[in-house]
Short mmCIF file of C-alpha atoms in Angstrom, two decimals:
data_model
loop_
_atom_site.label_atom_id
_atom_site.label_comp_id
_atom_site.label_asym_id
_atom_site.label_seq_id
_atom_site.Cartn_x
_atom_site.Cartn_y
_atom_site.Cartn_z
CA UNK D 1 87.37 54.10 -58.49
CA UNK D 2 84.00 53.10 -60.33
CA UNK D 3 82.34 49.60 -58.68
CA UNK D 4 81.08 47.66 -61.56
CA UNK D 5 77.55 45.96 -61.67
CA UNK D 6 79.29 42.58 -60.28
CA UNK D 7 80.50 44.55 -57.31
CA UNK D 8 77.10 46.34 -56.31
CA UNK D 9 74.78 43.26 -56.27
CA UNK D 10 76.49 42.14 -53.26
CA UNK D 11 75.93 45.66 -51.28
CA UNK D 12 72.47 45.61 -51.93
CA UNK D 13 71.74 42.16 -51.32
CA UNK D 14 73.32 42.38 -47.95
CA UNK D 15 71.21 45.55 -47.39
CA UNK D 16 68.00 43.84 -48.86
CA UNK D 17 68.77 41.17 -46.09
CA UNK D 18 69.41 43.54 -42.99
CA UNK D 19 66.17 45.14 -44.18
CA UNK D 20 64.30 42.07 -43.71
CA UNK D 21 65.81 41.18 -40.59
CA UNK D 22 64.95 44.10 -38.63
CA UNK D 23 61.81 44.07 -40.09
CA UNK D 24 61.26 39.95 -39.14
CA UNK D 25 62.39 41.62 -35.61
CA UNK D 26 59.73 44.43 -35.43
CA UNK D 27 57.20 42.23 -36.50
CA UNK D 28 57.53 39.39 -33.92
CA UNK D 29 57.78 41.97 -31.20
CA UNK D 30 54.50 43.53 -32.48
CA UNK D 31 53.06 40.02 -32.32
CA UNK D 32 54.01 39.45 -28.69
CA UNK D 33 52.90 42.60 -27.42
CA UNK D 34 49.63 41.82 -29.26
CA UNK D 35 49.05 38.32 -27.72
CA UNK D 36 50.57 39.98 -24.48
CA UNK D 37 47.79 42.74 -24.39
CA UNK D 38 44.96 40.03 -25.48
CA UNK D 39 45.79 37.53 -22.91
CA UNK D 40 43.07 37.57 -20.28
CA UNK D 41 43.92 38.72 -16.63
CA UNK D 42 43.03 35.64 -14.06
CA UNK D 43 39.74 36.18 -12.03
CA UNK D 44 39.66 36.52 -8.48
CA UNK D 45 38.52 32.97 -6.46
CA UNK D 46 34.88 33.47 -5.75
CA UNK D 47 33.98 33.05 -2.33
CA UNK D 48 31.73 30.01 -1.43
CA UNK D 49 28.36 31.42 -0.22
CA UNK D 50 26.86 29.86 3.04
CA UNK D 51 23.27 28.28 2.38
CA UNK D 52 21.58 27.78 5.68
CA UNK D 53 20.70 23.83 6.74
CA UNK D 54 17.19 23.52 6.82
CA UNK D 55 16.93 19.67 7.65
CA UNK D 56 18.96 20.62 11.49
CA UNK D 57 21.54 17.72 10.25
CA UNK D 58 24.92 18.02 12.76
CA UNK D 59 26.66 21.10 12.72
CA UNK D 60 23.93 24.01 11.58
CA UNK D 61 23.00 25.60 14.13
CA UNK D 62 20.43 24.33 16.56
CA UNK D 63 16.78 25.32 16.46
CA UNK D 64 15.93 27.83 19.75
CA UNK D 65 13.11 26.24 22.06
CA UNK D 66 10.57 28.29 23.09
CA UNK D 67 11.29 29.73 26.63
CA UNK D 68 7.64 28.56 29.22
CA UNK D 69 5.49 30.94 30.14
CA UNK D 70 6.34 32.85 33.50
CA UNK D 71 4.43 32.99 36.49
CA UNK D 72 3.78 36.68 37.48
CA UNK D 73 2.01 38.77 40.11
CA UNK D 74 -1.84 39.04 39.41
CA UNK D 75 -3.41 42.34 39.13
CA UNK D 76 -5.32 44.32 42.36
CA UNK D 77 -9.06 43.53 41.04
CA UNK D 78 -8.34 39.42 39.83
CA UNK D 79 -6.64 39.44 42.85
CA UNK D 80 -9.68 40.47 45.28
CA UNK D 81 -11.87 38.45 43.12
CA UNK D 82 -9.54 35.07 44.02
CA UNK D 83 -9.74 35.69 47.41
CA UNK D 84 -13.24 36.15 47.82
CA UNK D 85 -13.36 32.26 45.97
CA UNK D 86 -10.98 31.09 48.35
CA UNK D 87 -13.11 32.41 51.51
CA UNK D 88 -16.00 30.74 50.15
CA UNK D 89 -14.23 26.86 49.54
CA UNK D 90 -13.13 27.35 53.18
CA UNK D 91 -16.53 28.27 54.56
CA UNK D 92 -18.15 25.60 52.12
CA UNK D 93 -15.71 22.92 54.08
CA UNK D 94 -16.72 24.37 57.58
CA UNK D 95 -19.59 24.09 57.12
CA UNK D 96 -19.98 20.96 55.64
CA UNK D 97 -22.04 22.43 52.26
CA UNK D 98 -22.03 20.09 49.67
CA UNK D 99 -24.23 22.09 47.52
CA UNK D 100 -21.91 25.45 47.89
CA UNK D 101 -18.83 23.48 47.33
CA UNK D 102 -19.47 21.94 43.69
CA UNK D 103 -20.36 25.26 42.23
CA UNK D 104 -16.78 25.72 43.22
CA UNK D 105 -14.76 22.57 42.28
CA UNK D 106 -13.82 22.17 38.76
CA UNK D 107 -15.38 19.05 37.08
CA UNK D 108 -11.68 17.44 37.20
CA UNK D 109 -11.26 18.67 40.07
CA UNK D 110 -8.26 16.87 42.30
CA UNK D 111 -7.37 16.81 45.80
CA UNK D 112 -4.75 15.13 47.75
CA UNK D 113 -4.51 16.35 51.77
CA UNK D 114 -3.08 15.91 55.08
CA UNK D 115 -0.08 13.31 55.25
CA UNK D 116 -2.03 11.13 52.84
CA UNK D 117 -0.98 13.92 50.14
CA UNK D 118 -0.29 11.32 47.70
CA UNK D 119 -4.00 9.79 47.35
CA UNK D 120 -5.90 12.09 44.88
CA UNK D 121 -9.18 12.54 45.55
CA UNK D 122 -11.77 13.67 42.46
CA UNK D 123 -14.66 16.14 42.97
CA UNK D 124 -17.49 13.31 43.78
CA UNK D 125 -15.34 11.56 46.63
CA UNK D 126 -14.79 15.09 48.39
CA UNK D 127 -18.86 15.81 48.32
CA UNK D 128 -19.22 13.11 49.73
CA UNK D 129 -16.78 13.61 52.34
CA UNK D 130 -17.70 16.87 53.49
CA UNK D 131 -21.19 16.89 54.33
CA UNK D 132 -20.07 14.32 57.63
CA UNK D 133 -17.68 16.97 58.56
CA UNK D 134 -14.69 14.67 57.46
CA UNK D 135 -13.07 16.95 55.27
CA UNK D 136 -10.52 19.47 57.06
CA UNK D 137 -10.18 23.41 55.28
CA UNK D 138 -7.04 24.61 55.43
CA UNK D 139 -7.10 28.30 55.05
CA UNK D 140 -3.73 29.78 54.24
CA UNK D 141 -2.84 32.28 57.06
CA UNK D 142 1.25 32.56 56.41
CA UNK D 143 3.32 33.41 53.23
CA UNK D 144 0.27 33.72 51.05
CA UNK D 145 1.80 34.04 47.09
CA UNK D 146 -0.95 34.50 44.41
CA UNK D 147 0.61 34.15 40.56
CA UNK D 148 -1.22 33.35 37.42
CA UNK D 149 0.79 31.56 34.30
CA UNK D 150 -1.73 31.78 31.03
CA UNK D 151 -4.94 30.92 32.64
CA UNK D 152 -4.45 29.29 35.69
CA UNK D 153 -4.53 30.96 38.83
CA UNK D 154 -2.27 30.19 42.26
CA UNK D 155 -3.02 30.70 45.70
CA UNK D 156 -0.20 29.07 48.16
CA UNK D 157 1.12 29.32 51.43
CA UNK D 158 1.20 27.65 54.98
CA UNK D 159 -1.87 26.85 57.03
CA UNK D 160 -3.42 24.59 59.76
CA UNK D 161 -5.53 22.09 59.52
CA UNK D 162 -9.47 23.22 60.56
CA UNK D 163 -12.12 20.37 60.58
CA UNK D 164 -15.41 19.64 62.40
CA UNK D 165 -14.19 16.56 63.50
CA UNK D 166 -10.83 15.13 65.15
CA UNK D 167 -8.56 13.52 62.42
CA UNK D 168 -5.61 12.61 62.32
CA UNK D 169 -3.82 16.51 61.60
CA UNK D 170 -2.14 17.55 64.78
CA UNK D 171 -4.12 21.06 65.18
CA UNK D 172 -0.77 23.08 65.76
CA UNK D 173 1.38 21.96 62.49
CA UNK D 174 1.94 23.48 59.60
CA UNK D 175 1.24 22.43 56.36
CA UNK D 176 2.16 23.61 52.63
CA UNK D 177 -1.58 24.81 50.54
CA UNK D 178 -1.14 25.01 47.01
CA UNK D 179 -4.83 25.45 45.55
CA UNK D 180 -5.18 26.09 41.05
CA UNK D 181 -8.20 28.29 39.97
CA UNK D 182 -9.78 29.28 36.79
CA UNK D 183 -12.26 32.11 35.42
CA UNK D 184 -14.81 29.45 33.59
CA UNK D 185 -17.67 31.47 32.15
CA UNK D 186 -17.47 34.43 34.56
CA UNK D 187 -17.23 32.31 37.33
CA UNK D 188 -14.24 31.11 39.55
CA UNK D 189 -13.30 27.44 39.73
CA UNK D 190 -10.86 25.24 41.57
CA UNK D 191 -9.22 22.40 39.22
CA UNK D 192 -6.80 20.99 41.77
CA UNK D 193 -5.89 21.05 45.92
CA UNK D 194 -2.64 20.13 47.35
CA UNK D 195 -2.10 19.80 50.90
CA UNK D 196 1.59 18.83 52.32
CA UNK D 197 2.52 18.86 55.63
CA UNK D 198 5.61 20.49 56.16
CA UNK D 199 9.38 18.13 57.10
CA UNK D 200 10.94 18.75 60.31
CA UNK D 201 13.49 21.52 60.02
CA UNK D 202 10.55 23.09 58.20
CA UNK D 203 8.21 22.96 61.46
CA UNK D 204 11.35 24.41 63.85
CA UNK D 205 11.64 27.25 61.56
CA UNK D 206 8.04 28.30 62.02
CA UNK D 207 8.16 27.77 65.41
CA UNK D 208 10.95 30.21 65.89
#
């Protein structure tokens, strides 16, 4: 049987439309995949970067001190050198020389002795002191330490009390020397003298 014209529009207007739907279908998943493929990927967080504190407000970390400087153990030629200086401040005070004993104290020089340790005496009063055979030497004969800490030097230990004249020292106790020198122009000089005498269960012990 022969389709007339009438009977054919139909078939190919229903075609025409398929047509158009699959390609309206093709089309909008070729768009999606395109916006798909443009979208950007989100970036990774950045990490916050530290910035050190300089103004030391709370919580950055605290500025390091400087550590003092040590005392340590003098070497074998300073150390002969310091103890020929300290045998000639104790002869100077034997022997009552004025004149030898300021070419050894220190113009601010300082001396505090005996049990009056806490009266400081500078380098004029001691002068004049020890040309009447007032002022005692106390040569350290007992746990001698010498140490130096930039550039001043150390001589301590234990001693007795040696004078030309009775005082008030009992001749037999102990007391605690701790004597400061310095290398001034080639020459050695005594800044400072302290003389303690040692407590009681200090004076047992060296008398056992």
């Amino acid at each position: 049987m022969k389709l007339s014209i009438v009977d054919r529009i139909p078939s190919r207007s229903s075609t025409t439309r398929f047509r158009l739907t699959v390609l309206a279908l093709v089309l909008s998943g070729t768009v999606a995949l395109s916006e798909t493929k443009q979208k950007p990927k989100p970036s990774a967080t950045p990490k916050p970067t530290l910035t050190p504190n300089p103004t030391g407000t709370p919580g950055s970390a605290a500025t390091p001190k400087p550590a003092p400087t040590p005392e340590t153990q003098i070497d074998a030629k300073t150390e002969a050198e310091l103890l020929l200086a300290e045998d000639r401040f104790i002869v100077a005070i034997r022997n009552g020389d004025a004149k030898a004993l300021g070419e050894l104290l220190h113009d601010h020089f300082a001396d505090s002795f005996g049990r009056y340790a806490s009266v400081a005496t500078t380098k004029r009063g001691l002068l004049d002191r020890v040309g009447g055979g007032q002022v005692p030497a106390y040569p350290v004969i007992k746990d001698r330490h010498l140490s130096v800490s930039v550039d001043l030097f150390t001589v301590e230990g234990l001693a007795h009390a040696e004078r030309q004249e009775p005082g008030d020292e009992p001749w037999d106790d102990w007391f605690r020397v701790r004597r400061l020198w310095t290398k001034t122009e080639g020459r050695w000089v005594i800044t400072a003298q302290m003389i303690t005498p040692l407590d009681k269960d200090a004076k047992e012990k060296e008398k056992d």
